[in-house]
């Protein structure tokens, strides 16, 4: 058995950090799953051992999001990016209009796909200031088929602290902050999230949808793009991404067994407060987003003296910190504080920032 030789503080934006015990369980299941003397990777997805995994992963999602019985959960392939197309394909009527809030690259990609499928209106956008804030006080037409929002903008480090109040069905891309804080799942018509930020490994995407909204578009549906087909098949219309679903299930179990959303939300707030306080205090760093919209998941910051970047890079690498580079569209630094990242790792980063200031300010 291969083991890690040291503790690395993993701030990767995605695929992101997973709990140590989940990785161990996942590794074991690759060798001997459920004492079958078979690997999880070499058994039928229709075996009763695997059916338990699918059922439990669906149930955990419903429980953690507090979803009523009219919601159905699916785990699909194709990433969150396929949902950019599947959402309008399944919810936008041929005569209807979809609304979008444009808060960054991911939202823009979702808008691009929706426009291919039907009438699409951008209701509000923060593109004028390079997506450094969340638009507010916009009017939502009440005849939209749905309004699409992105709860957390992974690249820019902004997060919606409250959601639009509207009678229009709300669709939310929660890829990078799902299960990080309390939300009332029933306020949304559809929630989707790629697993690899805060839920599991790459390869599976979770979709939870109010089933009563489906089957009303007036278009002929391709089977693999039809939510109703996947719901009917119990996420097994075709062979599902068996391993990513299994690891997602382990991660959700880890979350539940440790105290659930209430437990993790508190820790996530402590981590974010610790780091933002240091960014605001430290003369060598500045945050890149509007303070009221700061993300608790992806903390973005830059240096007023970029010529010192290589010195800072040396220090954090020496401290066994990994994954701190900012997205190429923003530059600077991005510390992703996903659920599995311990408070301890943020403390180490803050100590490095303080040592850096002592040396260079
Ligand atoms: C990463 C990300 C995506 C894209 O996910 P893929 O699984 O790579 O398609 C979409 N939306 C948000 C908010 C993301 O963070």
CSV table of C-alpha atoms and ligand atoms in Angstrom, one decimal:
chain,number,residue,atom,x,y,z
A,1,UNK,CA,0.0,0.0,0.0
A,2,UNK,CA,1.4,3.4,-1.0
A,3,UNK,CA,1.1,6.1,1.7
A,4,UNK,CA,1.8,9.8,1.7
A,5,UNK,CA,5.1,10.9,3.2
A,6,UNK,CA,4.1,14.3,4.4
A,7,UNK,CA,1.1,16.6,5.0
A,8,UNK,CA,0.5,18.9,2.0
A,9,UNK,CA,-1.8,21.8,2.5
A,10,UNK,CA,-4.0,21.5,-0.6
A,11,UNK,CA,-5.7,24.7,-1.8
A,12,UNK,CA,-6.5,23.4,-5.3
A,13,UNK,CA,-9.5,25.0,-7.0
A,14,UNK,CA,-10.6,21.8,-8.6
A,15,UNK,CA,-10.4,18.9,-8.7
A,16,UNK,CA,-10.1,19.8,-5.0
A,17,UNK,CA,-9.1,18.2,-1.7
A,18,UNK,CA,-11.0,15.2,-0.3
A,19,UNK,CA,-11.0,13.9,3.2
A,20,UNK,CA,-8.1,11.6,4.0
A,21,UNK,CA,-10.3,8.8,5.3
A,22,UNK,CA,-12.4,9.0,2.1
A,23,UNK,CA,-9.3,8.5,0.0
A,24,UNK,CA,-8.3,5.4,2.1
A,25,UNK,CA,-11.8,3.9,1.8
A,26,UNK,CA,-11.8,4.6,-2.0
A,27,UNK,CA,-8.4,3.0,-2.4
A,28,UNK,CA,-9.5,-0.1,-0.5
A,29,UNK,CA,-12.6,-0.4,-2.6
A,30,UNK,CA,-10.4,-0.5,-5.7
A,31,UNK,CA,-8.9,-3.7,-4.4
A,32,UNK,CA,-11.7,-5.4,-2.4
A,33,UNK,CA,-15.1,-3.8,-2.5
A,34,UNK,CA,-17.7,-4.8,0.2
A,35,UNK,CA,-15.7,-8.0,1.0
A,36,UNK,CA,-16.6,-9.4,-2.4
A,37,UNK,CA,-12.9,-10.1,-3.2
A,38,UNK,CA,-13.5,-8.0,-6.3
A,39,UNK,CA,-12.7,-4.4,-7.1
A,40,UNK,CA,-15.4,-1.8,-7.3
A,41,UNK,CA,-14.0,-1.2,-10.8
A,42,UNK,CA,-14.7,-4.7,-12.1
A,43,UNK,CA,-18.2,-5.5,-11.0
A,44,UNK,CA,-21.6,-4.8,-12.6
A,45,UNK,CA,-23.2,-1.5,-11.8
A,46,UNK,CA,-26.4,-3.5,-11.6
A,47,UNK,CA,-25.1,-5.7,-8.8
A,48,UNK,CA,-26.9,-5.3,-5.5
A,49,UNK,CA,-23.8,-4.1,-3.8
A,50,UNK,CA,-23.5,-1.2,-6.3
A,51,UNK,CA,-27.2,-0.5,-6.2
A,52,UNK,CA,-26.8,0.3,-2.5
A,53,UNK,CA,-24.2,2.9,-3.4
A,54,UNK,CA,-26.4,4.7,-6.0
A,55,UNK,CA,-29.4,4.6,-3.6
A,56,UNK,CA,-27.4,5.9,-0.7
A,57,UNK,CA,-25.8,8.7,-2.7
A,58,UNK,CA,-29.2,9.9,-3.9
A,59,UNK,CA,-30.6,9.7,-0.4
A,60,UNK,CA,-27.7,11.6,1.1
A,61,UNK,CA,-28.1,14.4,-1.5
A,62,UNK,CA,-31.8,14.7,-0.7
A,63,UNK,CA,-31.2,14.7,3.0
A,64,UNK,CA,-28.3,17.2,3.0
A,65,UNK,CA,-30.2,19.6,0.8
A,66,UNK,CA,-33.5,19.1,2.7
A,67,UNK,CA,-35.4,18.2,-0.5
A,68,UNK,CA,-39.0,17.3,-0.6
A,69,UNK,CA,-40.4,14.2,-2.4
A,70,UNK,CA,-41.1,16.0,-5.7
A,71,UNK,CA,-37.3,16.2,-6.2
A,72,UNK,CA,-35.3,13.6,-8.0
A,73,UNK,CA,-31.5,13.2,-7.9
A,74,UNK,CA,-29.3,12.0,-10.7
A,75,UNK,CA,-25.6,11.4,-11.0
A,76,UNK,CA,-24.5,11.9,-14.6
A,77,UNK,CA,-21.4,12.1,-16.7
A,78,UNK,CA,-20.3,15.1,-18.9
A,79,UNK,CA,-19.4,17.5,-16.1
A,80,UNK,CA,-21.2,20.6,-15.1
A,81,UNK,CA,-20.5,21.8,-18.6
A,82,UNK,CA,-23.0,19.3,-20.1
A,83,UNK,CA,-25.6,20.8,-17.7
A,84,UNK,CA,-25.2,24.1,-19.4
A,85,UNK,CA,-26.9,22.4,-22.4
A,86,UNK,CA,-29.2,19.9,-20.6
A,87,UNK,CA,-30.8,22.6,-18.4
A,88,UNK,CA,-32.3,24.6,-21.3
A,89,UNK,CA,-32.9,21.5,-23.4
A,90,UNK,CA,-35.2,20.2,-20.6
A,91,UNK,CA,-36.7,23.3,-19.1
A,92,UNK,CA,-36.8,26.0,-21.9
A,93,UNK,CA,-40.0,25.7,-23.9
A,94,UNK,CA,-39.7,26.1,-27.7
A,95,UNK,CA,-41.9,29.3,-27.3
A,96,UNK,CA,-40.5,30.3,-23.9
A,97,UNK,CA,-37.6,32.5,-22.6
A,98,UNK,CA,-34.8,31.7,-20.1
A,99,UNK,CA,-33.1,34.3,-17.9
A,100,UNK,CA,-29.5,34.2,-16.9
A,101,UNK,CA,-27.4,36.2,-14.4
A,102,UNK,CA,-23.9,36.5,-15.8
A,103,UNK,CA,-21.4,36.4,-13.0
A,104,UNK,CA,-18.4,34.9,-14.8
A,105,UNK,CA,-16.8,32.5,-17.2
A,106,UNK,CA,-19.0,29.5,-16.2
A,107,UNK,CA,-22.2,31.6,-16.4
A,108,UNK,CA,-21.2,32.9,-19.8
A,109,UNK,CA,-20.7,29.4,-21.0
A,110,UNK,CA,-24.1,28.4,-19.7
A,111,UNK,CA,-25.6,31.4,-21.6
A,112,UNK,CA,-23.8,30.4,-24.8
A,113,UNK,CA,-25.4,26.9,-24.7
A,114,UNK,CA,-28.8,28.2,-23.8
A,115,UNK,CA,-28.8,30.6,-26.8
A,116,UNK,CA,-28.3,27.5,-29.1
A,117,UNK,CA,-31.5,26.0,-27.7
A,118,UNK,CA,-33.9,28.8,-27.4
A,119,UNK,CA,-34.7,32.4,-26.4
A,120,UNK,CA,-32.3,33.5,-23.7
A,121,UNK,CA,-32.1,36.8,-21.9
A,122,UNK,CA,-29.3,38.1,-19.7
A,123,UNK,CA,-31.1,39.7,-16.8
A,124,UNK,CA,-28.0,41.1,-15.1
A,125,UNK,CA,-24.3,40.9,-15.4
A,126,UNK,CA,-21.1,42.0,-13.6
A,127,UNK,CA,-19.0,41.8,-16.7
A,128,UNK,CA,-18.5,45.6,-16.5
A,129,UNK,CA,-16.1,45.2,-13.6
A,130,UNK,CA,-14.5,41.9,-14.6
A,131,UNK,CA,-17.0,39.9,-12.5
A,132,UNK,CA,-15.6,41.1,-9.2
A,133,UNK,CA,-19.1,41.5,-7.7
A,134,UNK,CA,-22.6,40.0,-7.7
A,135,UNK,CA,-25.2,42.0,-9.5
A,136,UNK,CA,-28.1,43.2,-7.2
A,137,UNK,CA,-31.4,45.1,-7.6
A,138,UNK,CA,-32.3,43.8,-11.0
A,139,UNK,CA,-35.8,43.1,-12.1
A,140,UNK,CA,-36.8,39.6,-13.0
A,141,UNK,CA,-39.6,39.2,-15.6
A,142,UNK,CA,-42.2,36.9,-14.3
A,143,UNK,CA,-42.8,35.1,-17.5
A,144,UNK,CA,-39.4,33.4,-17.7
A,145,UNK,CA,-39.3,29.6,-18.0
A,146,UNK,CA,-36.5,29.7,-15.4
A,147,UNK,CA,-33.8,32.0,-14.0
A,148,UNK,CA,-30.2,30.5,-14.0
A,149,UNK,CA,-27.7,31.7,-11.4
A,150,UNK,CA,-24.2,30.6,-10.3
A,151,UNK,CA,-24.1,30.5,-6.5
A,152,UNK,CA,-20.3,30.6,-6.3
A,153,UNK,CA,-17.9,31.9,-8.9
A,154,UNK,CA,-14.9,29.7,-8.6
A,155,UNK,CA,-12.6,31.8,-10.8
A,156,UNK,CA,-13.3,35.3,-9.4
A,157,UNK,CA,-14.0,34.4,-5.8
A,158,UNK,CA,-17.5,35.9,-5.5
A,159,UNK,CA,-20.5,34.2,-3.9
A,160,UNK,CA,-24.2,34.9,-3.7
A,161,UNK,CA,-25.0,35.5,0.0
A,162,UNK,CA,-28.7,35.5,-0.7
A,163,UNK,CA,-30.7,34.2,-3.7
A,164,UNK,CA,-33.1,36.1,-6.0
A,165,UNK,CA,-36.7,36.2,-4.6
A,166,UNK,CA,-38.9,35.3,-7.5
A,167,UNK,CA,-41.9,33.2,-8.5
A,168,UNK,CA,-39.8,32.0,-11.6
A,169,UNK,CA,-38.2,28.6,-11.2
A,170,UNK,CA,-34.6,29.1,-10.0
A,171,UNK,CA,-31.8,27.0,-11.5
A,172,UNK,CA,-28.5,27.1,-9.8
A,173,UNK,CA,-25.0,25.9,-10.7
A,174,UNK,CA,-23.6,25.1,-7.3
A,175,UNK,CA,-20.5,23.3,-8.5
A,176,UNK,CA,-18.1,25.1,-6.2
A,177,UNK,CA,-20.1,25.6,-3.0
A,178,UNK,CA,-22.6,22.8,-2.8
A,179,UNK,CA,-22.8,21.3,0.8
A,180,UNK,CA,-20.6,24.1,2.1
A,181,UNK,CA,-23.4,26.1,3.8
A,182,UNK,CA,-27.1,25.9,4.6
A,183,UNK,CA,-29.4,26.4,1.6
A,184,UNK,CA,-33.1,25.6,1.4
A,185,UNK,CA,-33.0,23.1,-1.5
A,186,UNK,CA,-36.7,23.5,-2.1
A,187,UNK,CA,-36.2,27.2,-3.1
A,188,UNK,CA,-34.7,25.9,-6.3
A,189,UNK,CA,-36.3,24.2,-9.3
A,190,UNK,CA,-33.0,22.6,-10.2
A,191,UNK,CA,-29.5,22.4,-8.6
A,192,UNK,CA,-26.5,21.0,-10.4
A,193,UNK,CA,-22.9,20.6,-9.4
A,194,UNK,CA,-19.8,18.9,-10.9
A,195,UNK,CA,-18.5,16.6,-8.1
A,196,UNK,CA,-14.8,17.6,-8.3
A,197,UNK,CA,-14.9,20.9,-6.3
A,198,UNK,CA,-16.6,20.1,-3.0
A,199,UNK,CA,-18.3,16.6,-3.3
A,200,UNK,CA,-16.0,14.0,-4.9
A,201,UNK,CA,-13.7,13.3,-7.8
A,202,UNK,CA,-14.1,14.5,-11.4
A,203,UNK,CA,-16.4,12.4,-13.6
A,204,UNK,CA,-19.8,12.7,-12.0
A,205,UNK,CA,-22.2,15.6,-11.9
A,206,UNK,CA,-25.1,15.8,-9.4
A,207,UNK,CA,-28.5,17.1,-10.6
A,208,UNK,CA,-31.5,17.5,-8.3
A,209,UNK,CA,-34.7,18.6,-10.0
A,210,UNK,CA,-38.3,19.2,-9.2
A,211,UNK,CA,-39.7,16.5,-11.3
A,212,UNK,CA,-43.1,18.3,-11.8
A,213,UNK,CA,-41.3,20.8,-14.2
A,214,UNK,CA,-40.1,18.2,-16.7
A,215,UNK,CA,-41.6,17.1,-20.0
A,216,UNK,CA,-43.1,20.5,-20.9
A,217,UNK,CA,-40.7,21.9,-23.5
A,218,UNK,CA,-42.6,20.8,-26.7
A,219,UNK,CA,-39.4,19.4,-28.3
A,220,UNK,CA,-38.4,15.8,-29.2
A,221,UNK,CA,-35.9,14.7,-26.6
A,222,UNK,CA,-32.7,12.7,-27.2
A,223,UNK,CA,-32.6,10.0,-24.6
A,224,UNK,CA,-29.1,10.7,-23.1
A,225,UNK,CA,-30.0,14.4,-22.7
A,226,UNK,CA,-33.4,13.8,-21.2
A,227,UNK,CA,-33.7,14.1,-17.4
A,228,UNK,CA,-36.8,12.0,-17.4
A,229,UNK,CA,-35.0,9.1,-19.0
A,230,UNK,CA,-32.2,9.3,-16.4
A,231,UNK,CA,-34.7,9.6,-13.5
A,232,UNK,CA,-36.6,6.6,-14.7
A,233,UNK,CA,-33.3,4.7,-15.0
A,234,UNK,CA,-32.3,5.7,-11.4
A,235,UNK,CA,-29.1,7.2,-12.8
A,236,UNK,CA,-28.5,3.9,-14.6
A,237,UNK,CA,-30.0,4.4,-18.0
A,238,UNK,CA,-26.5,3.7,-19.2
A,239,UNK,CA,-23.4,2.7,-17.2
A,240,UNK,CA,-22.9,5.5,-14.7
A,241,UNK,CA,-19.5,6.9,-13.6
A,242,UNK,CA,-19.4,4.2,-10.9
A,243,UNK,CA,-16.2,5.2,-9.1
A,244,UNK,CA,-16.8,9.0,-8.9
A,245,UNK,CA,-20.3,8.3,-7.6
A,246,UNK,CA,-18.9,5.9,-5.0
A,247,UNK,CA,-16.3,8.5,-3.8
A,248,UNK,CA,-19.0,11.2,-3.7
A,249,UNK,CA,-21.1,9.0,-1.5
A,250,UNK,CA,-18.2,8.4,0.9
A,251,UNK,CA,-17.6,12.2,1.0
A,252,UNK,CA,-21.3,12.9,1.8
A,253,UNK,CA,-21.3,10.2,4.4
A,254,UNK,CA,-18.2,11.8,6.0
A,255,UNK,CA,-20.0,15.1,6.0
A,256,UNK,CA,-23.2,13.7,7.6
A,257,UNK,CA,-21.3,11.6,10.2
A,258,UNK,CA,-19.3,14.6,11.3
A,259,UNK,CA,-22.3,16.8,11.9
A,260,UNK,CA,-23.6,17.7,8.5
A,261,UNK,CA,-24.0,21.2,6.9
A,262,UNK,CA,-24.3,23.0,10.3
A,263,UNK,CA,-20.9,21.6,11.3
A,264,UNK,CA,-19.1,22.3,8.1
A,265,UNK,CA,-20.6,25.8,7.6
A,266,UNK,CA,-19.2,26.9,10.9
A,267,UNK,CA,-15.7,25.7,10.1
A,268,UNK,CA,-15.9,27.1,6.6
A,269,UNK,CA,-16.8,30.5,8.1
A,270,UNK,CA,-13.8,30.3,10.5
A,271,UNK,CA,-11.4,29.5,7.6
A,272,UNK,CA,-12.7,32.3,5.4
A,273,UNK,CA,-12.7,34.9,8.2
A,274,UNK,CA,-9.1,33.9,9.2
A,275,UNK,CA,-7.8,34.4,5.7
A,276,UNK,CA,-9.8,37.5,4.7
A,277,UNK,CA,-8.8,39.2,8.0
A,278,UNK,CA,-5.2,38.5,7.1
A,279,UNK,CA,-5.5,39.8,3.5
A,280,UNK,CA,-7.1,43.0,4.9
A,281,UNK,CA,-4.5,43.4,7.6
A,282,UNK,CA,-1.4,42.5,5.6
A,283,UNK,CA,0.1,45.5,3.7
A,284,UNK,CA,1.5,43.2,0.9
A,285,UNK,CA,-1.9,41.7,-0.2
A,286,UNK,CA,-5.3,43.0,-1.4
A,287,UNK,CA,-8.5,41.1,-2.1
A,288,UNK,CA,-9.9,41.3,-5.6
A,289,UNK,CA,-13.6,41.3,-5.1
A,290,UNK,CA,-16.3,43.4,-3.5
A,291,UNK,CA,-16.2,42.7,0.3
A,292,UNK,CA,-19.9,41.9,0.6
A,293,UNK,CA,-19.7,39.3,-2.1
A,294,UNK,CA,-16.5,37.5,-1.0
A,295,UNK,CA,-16.6,33.8,-1.5
A,296,UNK,CA,-16.1,31.5,1.5
A,297,UNK,CA,-14.9,28.8,-0.9
A,298,UNK,CA,-12.4,30.5,-3.3
A,299,UNK,CA,-10.4,33.4,-1.8
A,300,UNK,CA,-8.8,35.5,-4.4
A,301,UNK,CA,-6.0,38.1,-3.7
A,302,UNK,CA,-3.2,39.9,-5.5
A,303,UNK,CA,0.0,41.7,-4.5
A,304,UNK,CA,0.3,45.5,-5.0
A,305,UNK,CA,4.0,44.8,-5.6
A,306,UNK,CA,3.9,41.9,-8.1
A,307,UNK,CA,7.7,42.0,-8.3
A,308,UNK,CA,7.6,40.2,-4.9
A,309,UNK,CA,5.5,37.3,-6.2
A,310,UNK,CA,8.5,34.9,-6.7
A,311,UNK,CA,9.6,35.5,-3.1
A,312,UNK,CA,6.1,34.7,-1.8
A,313,UNK,CA,5.9,31.7,-4.0
A,314,UNK,CA,9.2,30.4,-2.5
A,315,UNK,CA,7.9,30.8,1.1
A,316,UNK,CA,4.5,29.0,0.6
A,317,UNK,CA,6.1,26.1,-1.3
A,318,UNK,CA,8.6,25.6,1.5
A,319,UNK,CA,5.6,25.4,3.9
A,320,UNK,CA,4.2,22.5,1.8
A,321,UNK,CA,1.3,24.5,0.5
A,322,UNK,CA,0.0,23.5,-2.9
A,323,UNK,CA,-2.5,24.9,-5.5
A,324,UNK,CA,-2.4,28.6,-4.6
A,325,UNK,CA,-1.9,30.0,-8.1
A,326,UNK,CA,-4.7,32.2,-9.3
A,327,UNK,CA,-6.8,31.4,-12.4
A,328,UNK,CA,-5.1,32.7,-15.5
A,329,UNK,CA,-8.0,35.2,-16.1
A,330,UNK,CA,-7.5,36.9,-12.7
A,331,UNK,CA,-3.8,36.3,-11.9
A,332,UNK,CA,-2.4,36.6,-8.3
A,333,UNK,CA,-3.5,33.9,-5.9
A,334,UNK,CA,-6.6,31.8,-5.1
A,335,UNK,CA,-6.9,29.8,-2.0
A,336,UNK,CA,-9.8,27.3,-2.2
A,337,UNK,CA,-11.2,26.4,1.2
A,338,UNK,CA,-13.4,23.4,0.3
A,339,UNK,CA,-15.0,21.3,3.0
A,340,UNK,CA,-12.2,18.8,3.3
A,341,UNK,CA,-9.5,21.5,3.9
A,342,UNK,CA,-8.7,21.7,7.6
A,343,UNK,CA,-8.6,25.0,9.5
A,344,UNK,CA,-5.0,24.1,10.3
A,345,UNK,CA,-4.0,24.5,6.6
A,346,UNK,CA,-5.4,28.1,6.6
A,347,UNK,CA,-3.4,28.8,9.7
A,348,UNK,CA,-0.3,27.7,8.0
A,349,UNK,CA,-1.0,29.9,5.0
A,350,UNK,CA,-1.7,32.9,7.3
A,351,UNK,CA,1.6,32.3,9.1
A,352,UNK,CA,3.4,32.3,5.8
A,353,UNK,CA,1.8,35.6,4.8
A,354,UNK,CA,2.8,37.1,8.1
A,355,UNK,CA,6.4,35.9,7.8
A,356,UNK,CA,6.5,37.3,4.2
A,357,UNK,CA,5.3,40.7,5.4
A,358,UNK,CA,7.9,40.8,8.2
A,359,UNK,CA,10.6,40.1,5.6
A,360,UNK,CA,9.6,42.4,2.7
A,361,UNK,CA,7.2,45.1,3.9
B,1,LIG,C1,-15.7,23.9,-12.5
B,1,LIG,C2,-17.0,24.6,-12.7
B,1,LIG,C3,-17.8,24.2,-13.8
B,1,LIG,C4,-17.3,23.3,-14.9
B,1,LIG,O1,-17.3,22.0,-14.5
B,1,LIG,P1,-16.9,20.8,-15.4
B,1,LIG,O2,-17.2,19.6,-14.6
B,1,LIG,O3,-15.4,20.9,-15.7
B,1,LIG,O4,-17.7,20.8,-16.6
B,1,LIG,C5,-19.0,24.8,-14.0
B,1,LIG,N1,-19.4,25.7,-13.0
B,1,LIG,C6,-18.7,26.1,-12.0
B,1,LIG,C7,-19.3,27.0,-11.0
B,1,LIG,C8,-17.5,25.5,-11.8
B,1,LIG,O5,-16.7,25.8,-10.7
